Coordinates of C-alpha atoms in Angstrom, one line a residue:
M1 CA 0.7 -14.1 -26.5
N2 CA -1.4 -11.6 -24.6
D3 CA -3.5 -9.4 -26.8
N4 CA -2.9 -6.3 -24.7
G5 CA 0.3 -4.5 -25.2
S6 CA 2.0 -1.8 -23.2
A7 CA 3.6 1.2 -24.5
G8 CA 7.0 -0.4 -24.0
G9 CA 6.1 -3.5 -26.0
S10 CA 5.7 -5.8 -23.0
P11 CA 2.4 -7.7 -22.8
E12 CA 0.0 -6.5 -20.1
L13 CA -2.6 -8.2 -17.9
R14 CA -5.8 -9.0 -19.8
K15 CA -8.9 -7.0 -19.0
A16 CA -11.4 -9.9 -18.5
L17 CA -13.0 -9.4 -15.1
S18 CA -16.6 -8.3 -15.0
G19 CA -18.2 -6.1 -12.3
R20 CA -19.6 -9.2 -10.4
H21 CA -16.2 -10.9 -10.5
V22 CA -14.6 -7.8 -9.0
R23 CA -17.2 -7.6 -6.2
M24 CA -17.0 -11.3 -5.2
I25 CA -13.2 -11.4 -5.3
G26 CA -13.1 -8.7 -2.7
L27 CA -15.7 -10.5 -0.5
G28 CA -13.8 -13.8 -1.1
G29 CA -10.6 -12.3 0.3
A30 CA -12.2 -10.7 3.3
I31 CA -14.5 -13.5 4.5
G32 CA -12.3 -16.3 5.7
T33 CA -12.6 -18.8 8.5
G34 CA -12.4 -15.9 11.1
L35 CA -16.1 -15.1 10.9
F36 CA -17.2 -18.7 11.2
L37 CA -14.7 -19.8 13.9
G38 CA -12.4 -17.0 15.1
S39 CA -14.8 -14.2 16.2
G40 CA -15.1 -15.8 19.6
L41 CA -12.0 -13.9 20.8
A42 CA -13.6 -10.5 20.1
I43 CA -16.8 -11.6 21.8
S44 CA -14.8 -12.8 24.9
M45 CA -13.3 -9.3 25.2
A46 CA -16.3 -7.1 24.5
G47 CA -19.4 -9.3 25.0
P48 CA -22.5 -8.1 23.1
S49 CA -20.8 -4.7 22.6
V50 CA -18.7 -6.4 20.0
I51 CA -21.4 -5.2 17.6
V52 CA -20.2 -1.7 18.3
A53 CA -16.6 -2.7 17.5
Y54 CA -17.7 -4.3 14.2
A55 CA -19.6 -1.1 13.3
A56 CA -16.5 1.0 14.0
G57 CA -14.4 -1.4 12.0
A58 CA -16.9 -1.1 9.1
V59 CA -16.5 2.7 9.1
L60 CA -12.8 2.3 8.9
A61 CA -13.0 -0.3 6.1
L62 CA -15.5 1.9 4.2
A63 CA -13.1 4.8 4.4
L64 CA -10.3 2.6 3.0
A65 CA -12.6 1.4 0.2
Y66 CA -13.4 5.0 -0.8
A67 CA -9.7 6.0 -0.6
L68 CA -8.8 3.0 -2.8
A69 CA -11.6 3.6 -5.3
E70 CA -10.6 7.3 -5.6
M71 CA -7.1 6.5 -6.5
T72 CA -7.7 3.3 -8.6
V73 CA -10.1 5.1 -10.9
A74 CA -7.2 7.3 -12.0
H75 CA -4.6 4.4 -11.8
P76 CA -6.1 1.2 -13.0
G77 CA -2.7 -0.5 -13.5
A78 CA -0.9 -3.6 -12.2
G79 CA 0.2 -3.4 -8.6
G80 CA -2.8 -1.5 -7.3
F81 CA -2.1 0.6 -4.2
G82 CA 1.5 -0.4 -4.2
A83 CA 2.2 1.1 -7.6
I84 CA 0.2 4.2 -6.6
A85 CA 2.2 4.6 -3.4
H86 CA 5.3 4.5 -5.7
A87 CA 3.9 7.4 -7.7
Y88 CA 2.9 9.7 -4.8
L89 CA 5.0 8.7 -1.8
G90 CA 8.2 7.6 -3.7
P91 CA 9.8 4.3 -4.6
W92 CA 10.6 3.4 -1.0
A93 CA 7.0 3.4 -0.1
G94 CA 6.0 1.4 -3.2
F95 CA 8.8 -1.1 -2.5
V96 CA 8.1 -1.6 1.2
Q97 CA 4.3 -1.7 0.8
R98 CA 4.3 -4.3 -1.9
W99 CA 6.8 -6.6 -0.2
M100 CA 5.2 -6.3 3.2
Y101 CA 1.8 -7.0 1.7
W102 CA 3.2 -10.0 -0.3
V103 CA 4.7 -11.5 2.9
A104 CA 1.4 -11.0 4.7
Q105 CA -0.6 -12.7 2.0
V106 CA 1.7 -15.6 1.6
V107 CA 1.6 -16.3 5.3
N108 CA -2.2 -16.1 5.2
I109 CA -2.3 -18.5 2.3
G110 CA -0.1 -21.0 4.2
S111 CA -2.4 -20.8 7.3
E112 CA -5.6 -21.1 5.2
V113 CA -4.4 -24.2 3.3
T114 CA -3.2 -25.8 6.5
A115 CA -6.6 -25.2 8.0
A116 CA -8.3 -26.6 4.9
G117 CA -6.3 -29.8 5.3
M118 CA -7.4 -30.1 8.9
Y119 CA -11.1 -29.6 7.9
V120 CA -10.7 -32.5 5.4
R121 CA -9.4 -34.7 8.2
F122 CA -12.8 -34.2 9.9
W123 CA -14.1 -36.8 7.4
W124 CA -10.9 -38.8 7.1
P125 CA -9.0 -38.4 10.4
E126 CA -6.3 -41.0 9.4
L127 CA -5.4 -39.0 6.3
P128 CA -1.9 -37.4 6.6
L129 CA -2.2 -33.6 6.7
W130 CA 0.3 -33.1 3.9
V131 CA -2.0 -34.9 1.4
P132 CA -4.9 -32.4 1.3
V133 CA -2.4 -29.5 1.8
V134 CA -0.5 -30.5 -1.3
F135 CA -3.7 -31.2 -3.3
F136 CA -5.3 -27.9 -2.5
S137 CA -2.1 -26.0 -3.1
L138 CA -1.8 -27.5 -6.6
A139 CA -5.5 -27.0 -7.3
M140 CA -5.4 -23.3 -6.4
L141 CA -2.2 -22.7 -8.4
L142 CA -3.9 -24.2 -11.4
V143 CA -6.9 -22.0 -11.0
N144 CA -4.7 -18.9 -10.8
A145 CA -2.5 -20.0 -13.7
A146 CA -5.6 -20.2 -16.0
S147 CA -7.1 -17.2 -17.7
V148 CA -8.2 -14.4 -15.3
R149 CA -11.8 -14.8 -16.6
F150 CA -11.8 -18.4 -15.4
F151 CA -10.3 -17.4 -12.1
G152 CA -13.0 -14.7 -11.7
E153 CA -15.8 -17.1 -12.5
F154 CA -14.4 -19.8 -10.2
E155 CA -14.0 -17.4 -7.2
Y156 CA -17.5 -15.9 -7.8
W157 CA -19.2 -19.2 -7.2
F158 CA -16.8 -20.3 -4.5
A159 CA -17.3 -17.2 -2.5
M160 CA -21.1 -17.4 -3.1
I161 CA -21.2 -20.5 -0.9
K162 CA -20.0 -18.4 2.1
V163 CA -22.5 -15.6 1.3
V164 CA -25.5 -17.9 1.1
T165 CA -24.5 -19.6 4.3
I166 CA -24.2 -16.3 6.2
V167 CA -27.6 -15.1 4.8
V168 CA -29.3 -18.4 5.9
F169 CA -27.7 -18.1 9.3
V170 CA -28.9 -14.5 9.8
L171 CA -32.4 -15.4 8.7
L172 CA -32.6 -18.4 11.0
G173 CA -31.2 -16.3 13.8
L174 CA -33.7 -13.5 13.4
A175 CA -36.5 -16.1 13.4
C176 CA -35.1 -17.7 16.5
I177 CA -35.0 -14.3 18.2
T178 CA -38.4 -13.0 17.2
V179 CA -40.8 -15.9 16.6
G180 CA -38.9 -19.0 17.6
L181 CA -38.0 -22.2 15.8
P182 CA -40.1 -25.4 15.7
G183 CA -40.5 -26.6 19.3
R184 CA -38.6 -23.6 20.8
E185 CA -39.8 -20.3 22.1
P186 CA -38.3 -17.0 20.8
V187 CA -35.2 -16.1 22.8
G188 CA -35.5 -12.3 22.6
L189 CA -32.6 -10.0 23.4
G190 CA -32.1 -11.0 27.1
A191 CA -28.6 -12.2 26.4
W192 CA -27.5 -8.7 25.7
T193 CA -27.9 -7.7 29.3
E194 CA -27.1 -10.9 31.1
H195 CA -23.6 -12.2 32.1
G196 CA -22.2 -8.8 33.0
G197 CA -24.3 -6.6 30.8
F198 CA -23.9 -5.2 27.2
A199 CA -20.2 -4.4 27.7
P200 CA -18.9 -6.7 30.5
G201 CA -15.3 -5.6 29.8
G202 CA -16.1 -1.9 29.8
L203 CA -14.5 0.5 27.3
T204 CA -11.2 -1.3 27.7
G205 CA -12.6 -4.6 26.6
L206 CA -14.4 -2.9 23.7
W207 CA -11.3 -1.2 22.5
L208 CA -9.1 -4.4 22.9
A209 CA -11.7 -6.2 20.7
M210 CA -11.0 -3.6 18.0
T211 CA -7.6 -5.3 17.5
V212 CA -9.4 -8.5 16.6
V213 CA -12.3 -6.8 14.6
T214 CA -9.9 -4.8 12.4
F215 CA -8.4 -8.0 11.0
G216 CA -11.9 -9.2 10.2
Y217 CA -12.0 -6.5 7.5
M218 CA -8.5 -7.2 6.2
G219 CA -8.8 -8.3 2.6
T220 CA -11.1 -5.5 1.5
E221 CA -8.1 -3.9 -0.2
A222 CA -7.8 -6.8 -2.6
V223 CA -10.5 -5.2 -4.8
A224 CA -8.0 -2.5 -5.9
L225 CA -5.7 -5.1 -7.3
T226 CA -8.3 -6.3 -9.8
A227 CA -8.3 -2.9 -11.6
A228 CA -5.7 -3.9 -14.2
E229 CA -7.8 -6.8 -15.3
S230 CA -11.2 -5.2 -15.0
R231 CA -13.1 -4.5 -18.2
D232 CA -14.3 -1.1 -17.0
P233 CA -12.3 -0.1 -13.9
A234 CA -13.7 3.4 -13.8
R235 CA -17.2 1.9 -13.3
D236 CA -16.5 -1.4 -11.6
I237 CA -14.0 -0.5 -8.9
P238 CA -16.0 2.3 -7.2
R239 CA -19.2 0.1 -7.3
A240 CA -17.4 -2.9 -6.1
A241 CA -15.6 -1.1 -3.3
R242 CA -18.7 0.5 -1.9
G243 CA -20.9 -2.5 -2.3
M244 CA -18.4 -5.0 -1.0
V245 CA -17.7 -3.1 2.3
L246 CA -21.4 -2.4 2.9
R247 CA -22.3 -6.1 2.3
L248 CA -19.3 -7.1 4.5
A249 CA -20.4 -4.8 7.3
L250 CA -24.0 -6.0 7.1
F251 CA -22.9 -9.7 7.2
Y252 CA -20.6 -9.1 10.2
L253 CA -23.0 -6.9 12.1
L254 CA -26.0 -9.1 11.6
A255 CA -24.1 -12.3 12.1
M256 CA -22.5 -11.1 15.3
A257 CA -25.8 -9.8 16.6
V258 CA -27.2 -13.3 16.1
V259 CA -24.2 -15.0 17.7
V260 CA -24.3 -12.9 20.9
T261 CA -28.0 -13.4 21.2
V262 CA -28.7 -17.1 20.5
A263 CA -25.5 -19.0 19.9
P264 CA -22.5 -17.9 22.0
L265 CA -19.2 -19.3 20.8
T266 CA -17.5 -22.3 22.5
G267 CA -14.2 -21.2 21.1
D268 CA -12.7 -24.7 20.5
G269 CA -11.7 -23.9 16.9
S270 CA -13.6 -26.8 15.3
A271 CA -16.6 -26.9 13.1
A272 CA -18.6 -28.4 15.9
G273 CA -17.8 -25.4 18.1
S274 CA -19.0 -22.9 15.5
P275 CA -22.1 -20.9 16.4
F276 CA -23.4 -21.6 12.9
V277 CA -23.5 -25.3 13.7
R278 CA -25.3 -24.8 16.9
L279 CA -28.0 -22.7 15.3
F280 CA -28.4 -25.0 12.3
S281 CA -28.7 -28.0 14.7
T282 CA -31.3 -26.1 16.7
A283 CA -33.2 -25.5 13.5
G284 CA -33.3 -29.2 12.7
I285 CA -31.0 -29.1 9.7
P286 CA -29.7 -32.6 9.2
G287 CA -25.9 -33.1 9.3
A288 CA -25.3 -29.6 10.5
V289 CA -21.7 -30.3 11.5
T290 CA -20.9 -31.9 8.2
V291 CA -22.5 -29.1 6.2
M292 CA -20.7 -26.5 8.2
N293 CA -17.4 -28.2 7.9
F294 CA -17.8 -28.1 4.1
V295 CA -18.7 -24.4 4.3
I296 CA -15.7 -23.6 6.4
L297 CA -13.5 -25.6 4.1
T298 CA -14.7 -23.6 1.1
A299 CA -14.2 -20.3 3.1
A300 CA -10.6 -21.2 3.7
L301 CA -10.0 -22.2 0.1
S302 CA -11.8 -19.1 -1.3
A303 CA -9.6 -16.8 0.9
M304 CA -6.5 -18.7 -0.2
N305 CA -7.5 -18.5 -3.8
T306 CA -8.0 -14.7 -3.7
N307 CA -4.8 -14.1 -1.6
L308 CA -2.8 -16.1 -4.1
Y309 CA -4.2 -13.9 -6.9
V310 CA -3.2 -10.7 -5.1
S311 CA 0.2 -11.9 -4.0
A312 CA 1.1 -12.8 -7.6
R313 CA 0.0 -9.4 -8.9
M314 CA 2.1 -7.6 -6.2
V315 CA 5.3 -9.5 -7.3
F316 CA 4.4 -8.9 -11.0
S317 CA 4.1 -5.2 -10.3
L318 CA 7.4 -5.1 -8.4
A319 CA 9.2 -6.8 -11.3
R320 CA 7.7 -4.4 -13.9
D321 CA 9.0 -1.5 -11.7
G322 CA 12.4 -3.1 -11.5
Y323 CA 12.3 -4.0 -7.8
A324 CA 12.1 -7.8 -8.3
P325 CA 13.8 -10.1 -10.9
R326 CA 12.5 -9.2 -14.4
R327 CA 11.5 -12.7 -15.2
L328 CA 8.7 -12.4 -12.5
G329 CA 7.1 -9.7 -14.7
R330 CA 6.4 -12.2 -17.6
L331 CA 3.0 -13.5 -18.5
N332 CA 2.1 -17.1 -19.5
S333 CA 0.0 -18.0 -22.5
Q334 CA -3.2 -17.4 -20.6
G335 CA -2.2 -13.8 -19.8
A336 CA -1.5 -14.7 -16.1
P337 CA 1.7 -13.8 -14.3
G338 CA 2.9 -17.4 -14.2
N339 CA 6.4 -16.8 -12.8
A340 CA 5.2 -14.5 -10.1
L341 CA 2.6 -17.1 -9.2
L342 CA 5.3 -19.8 -8.9
F343 CA 7.4 -17.5 -6.8
S344 CA 4.5 -16.9 -4.4
A345 CA 4.0 -20.7 -4.3
V346 CA 7.6 -21.0 -2.9
G347 CA 6.6 -18.7 -0.1
L348 CA 3.3 -20.7 0.3
T349 CA 5.3 -23.9 0.7
L350 CA 7.6 -22.4 3.4
A351 CA 4.6 -21.0 5.3
T352 CA 2.7 -24.3 5.1
V353 CA 5.7 -26.4 6.3
L354 CA 6.3 -24.0 9.2
S355 CA 2.6 -24.0 10.1
V356 CA 2.7 -27.8 10.5
T357 CA 6.2 -28.3 11.9
A358 CA 6.7 -25.3 14.1
P359 CA 3.4 -23.5 14.8
G360 CA 4.5 -22.2 18.1
S361 CA 7.8 -20.7 17.0
A362 CA 8.7 -20.1 13.4
F363 CA 5.2 -19.9 12.1
A364 CA 4.1 -17.6 15.0
L365 CA 6.9 -15.3 13.9
L366 CA 5.6 -15.2 10.3
V367 CA 2.0 -14.6 11.6
G368 CA 3.3 -11.6 13.6
I369 CA 5.0 -10.2 10.6
A370 CA 1.9 -10.7 8.4
T371 CA -0.4 -9.1 10.9
F372 CA 1.9 -6.0 11.2
G373 CA 2.4 -5.9 7.4
A374 CA -1.4 -5.8 6.8
L375 CA -1.7 -2.8 9.1
V376 CA 1.3 -1.1 7.5
T377 CA -0.5 -1.6 4.2
W378 CA -3.6 0.2 5.4
L379 CA -1.6 3.0 6.9
L380 CA 0.3 3.6 3.6
I381 CA -2.9 3.4 1.6
F382 CA -4.3 6.3 3.6
A383 CA -1.0 8.2 3.4
T384 CA -1.0 7.7 -0.4
Q385 CA -4.6 9.0 -0.6
W386 CA -3.6 12.1 1.3
A387 CA -0.7 12.8 -1.1
F388 CA -3.0 11.9 -4.1
H389 CA -5.6 14.4 -3.0
R390 CA -3.0 17.2 -2.4
S391 CA -1.5 16.5 -5.9
R392 CA -4.9 16.9 -7.6
R393 CA -5.6 20.1 -5.8
A394 CA -2.1 21.5 -6.6
R395 CA -2.6 20.7 -10.3
A396 CA -6.1 22.0 -10.5
L397 CA -7.5 18.7 -11.8
G398 CA -10.8 19.0 -10.0
P399 CA -12.6 16.4 -7.9
S400 CA -12.3 12.7 -8.7
P401 CA -15.3 10.8 -10.0
I402 CA -15.4 9.2 -6.6
R403 CA -13.7 10.5 -3.5
L404 CA -13.5 9.8 0.2
P405 CA -15.9 12.2 1.9
G406 CA -14.3 14.7 4.3
T407 CA -10.8 14.4 2.9
P408 CA -8.3 15.3 4.3
V409 CA -9.8 15.2 7.8
T410 CA -11.3 11.8 7.3
T411 CA -8.0 10.5 6.0
A412 CA -6.1 11.8 9.1
L413 CA -8.7 10.3 11.5
A414 CA -8.4 6.9 9.7
M415 CA -4.6 7.0 10.0
V416 CA -4.8 7.8 13.7
M417 CA -7.3 4.9 14.1
V418 CA -4.9 2.4 12.4
V419 CA -1.9 3.6 14.4
A420 CA -4.0 3.3 17.6
V421 CA -4.8 -0.3 16.8
M422 CA -1.2 -1.0 16.1
V423 CA -0.1 0.4 19.5
T424 CA -2.9 -1.5 21.3
M425 CA -1.6 -4.8 19.8
A426 CA 1.3 -4.5 22.2
F427 CA -1.1 -4.9 25.1
T428 CA -2.9 -8.0 23.8
E429 CA -1.5 -11.5 24.3
Q430 CA -2.7 -12.6 20.9
F431 CA -1.1 -9.8 18.9
A432 CA 1.9 -8.7 20.8
D433 CA 4.2 -10.7 18.5
A434 CA 3.0 -8.6 15.6
L435 CA 5.0 -5.6 16.8
L436 CA 7.8 -7.7 18.2
F437 CA 8.5 -9.3 14.9
G438 CA 6.9 -6.9 12.5
V439 CA 8.9 -3.8 13.3
P440 CA 12.3 -5.5 12.8
F441 CA 11.0 -7.0 9.6
L442 CA 9.9 -3.5 8.4
L443 CA 13.4 -2.3 9.0
L444 CA 14.9 -5.3 7.2
V445 CA 12.7 -4.6 4.1
S446 CA 13.7 -0.9 4.2
A447 CA 17.3 -1.9 4.3
S448 CA 16.7 -4.2 1.4
Y449 CA 15.3 -1.4 -0.6
G450 CA 18.6 0.5 -0.3
L451 CA 20.5 -2.5 -1.6
V452 CA 18.1 -3.1 -4.5
R453 CA 18.2 0.6 -5.5
R454 CA 22.0 0.7 -5.6
R455 CA 22.0 -2.5 -7.7
R456 CA 19.4 -1.0 -10.0
R457 CA 21.4 2.3 -10.4
A458 CA 24.5 0.2 -11.2
A459 CA 22.6 -1.7 -13.9
G460 CA 20.9 1.2 -15.5
P461 CA 18.5 4.2 -15.1
E462 CA 16.2 4.2 -12.1
P463 CA 12.8 2.8 -13.1
A464 CA 10.2 5.5 -13.7
A465 CA 7.3 5.9 -11.3
P466 CA 3.9 5.0 -12.6
P467 CA 2.1 7.9 -14.3
R468 CA 0.4 10.3 -11.9
E469 CA -3.0 10.2 -13.6
L470 CA -4.8 8.0 -16.0
S471 CA -5.6 11.0 -18.1
P472 CA -5.4 14.8 -17.6
S473 CA -9.2 15.1 -17.8
R474 CA -9.8 13.2 -14.6

């Protein structure tokens, strides 16, 4: 039995995550295989000016982190930003945001575990893909079903592998640029002006790259979902949000600067094609391809592990608010939402099967929905923060312990930025399906809300919205 009880007698999630756990869970969710393998698309669009795009994306992500921290300090409950949207924008927003985000995360998990299976076949090419996929799926489910403290510790060291790799890459890259590596002269910054100049695609190419770059920062919102299990959310969440985004921005900016200077991407999607491998090989690190394949494997599994965590917490929150079957709101003996985890595993199974059997049709549809759902999540987070800020002012509660600077102007600009990225996706071959499939799915989820609400009204009173504030003193 969980040792934390709610006011209504239902057991609550255990508060066992430390500050370092919270910080690394956020990084683990945001740094996936995209940095190591997938950033070539953005570089092909913008050239060296992709650094500017990553800087702009960092500003947007930092605004999101501040907005989340401002709200989560007052609402450190299960469901994170989805439950807060329920409180300030109404039950429709809370319902739509949480289900759209759940679908996005489940599809991401399916793609990450499939990629992990492919990386294992680098060592054993004759191994059927389903074997590592099933193994990793079961392993990550067991990690998530254990106590949240075990999950936090596991993810901390798992994500640390990626962080150390990026740091080593950046240091080697800076040495290669400035003083040279053994047997090689320093390369300097000549690549920034060659091959068409700093921005070969002009402003159009730079802006199109923003559609790719924005998704590189997706996952930073995961830190808000740890609040219900943080030992001291008022202290840990603001620190984690600020520190995580700043570290993420530094990693991306420095890594991209090194890539466009000394190791342009080949873009073949394999470990051997990674700029990390090319630089490590140049530096004389033995077995660079094998080492990097292991790092990319851990990156995929770490992102999968964190995304499974947040998807289970979303479903748990929906069940506690009466918008999912109540059995999904139960905790296991370790204090984890076991039923919600198994429910997310069903979605994981579907996404994984489709990623293998129909990558160009059914799974492409799911990826489009997931991409659109992630941006809808960001848009609703900023809209919720706007309403949250107005509510505090109307009730004369005073400023939050942490707040997004420049609110509400900053909030409005961030929302315009997200909408602009969503519109731009229609003009990119890689993301056009996101709007094509995402908008109808949003309408479907909205229609489902009406059906669920009518059923809830027939069964009993409408579930109450989460409390507006943690305490009147905040």
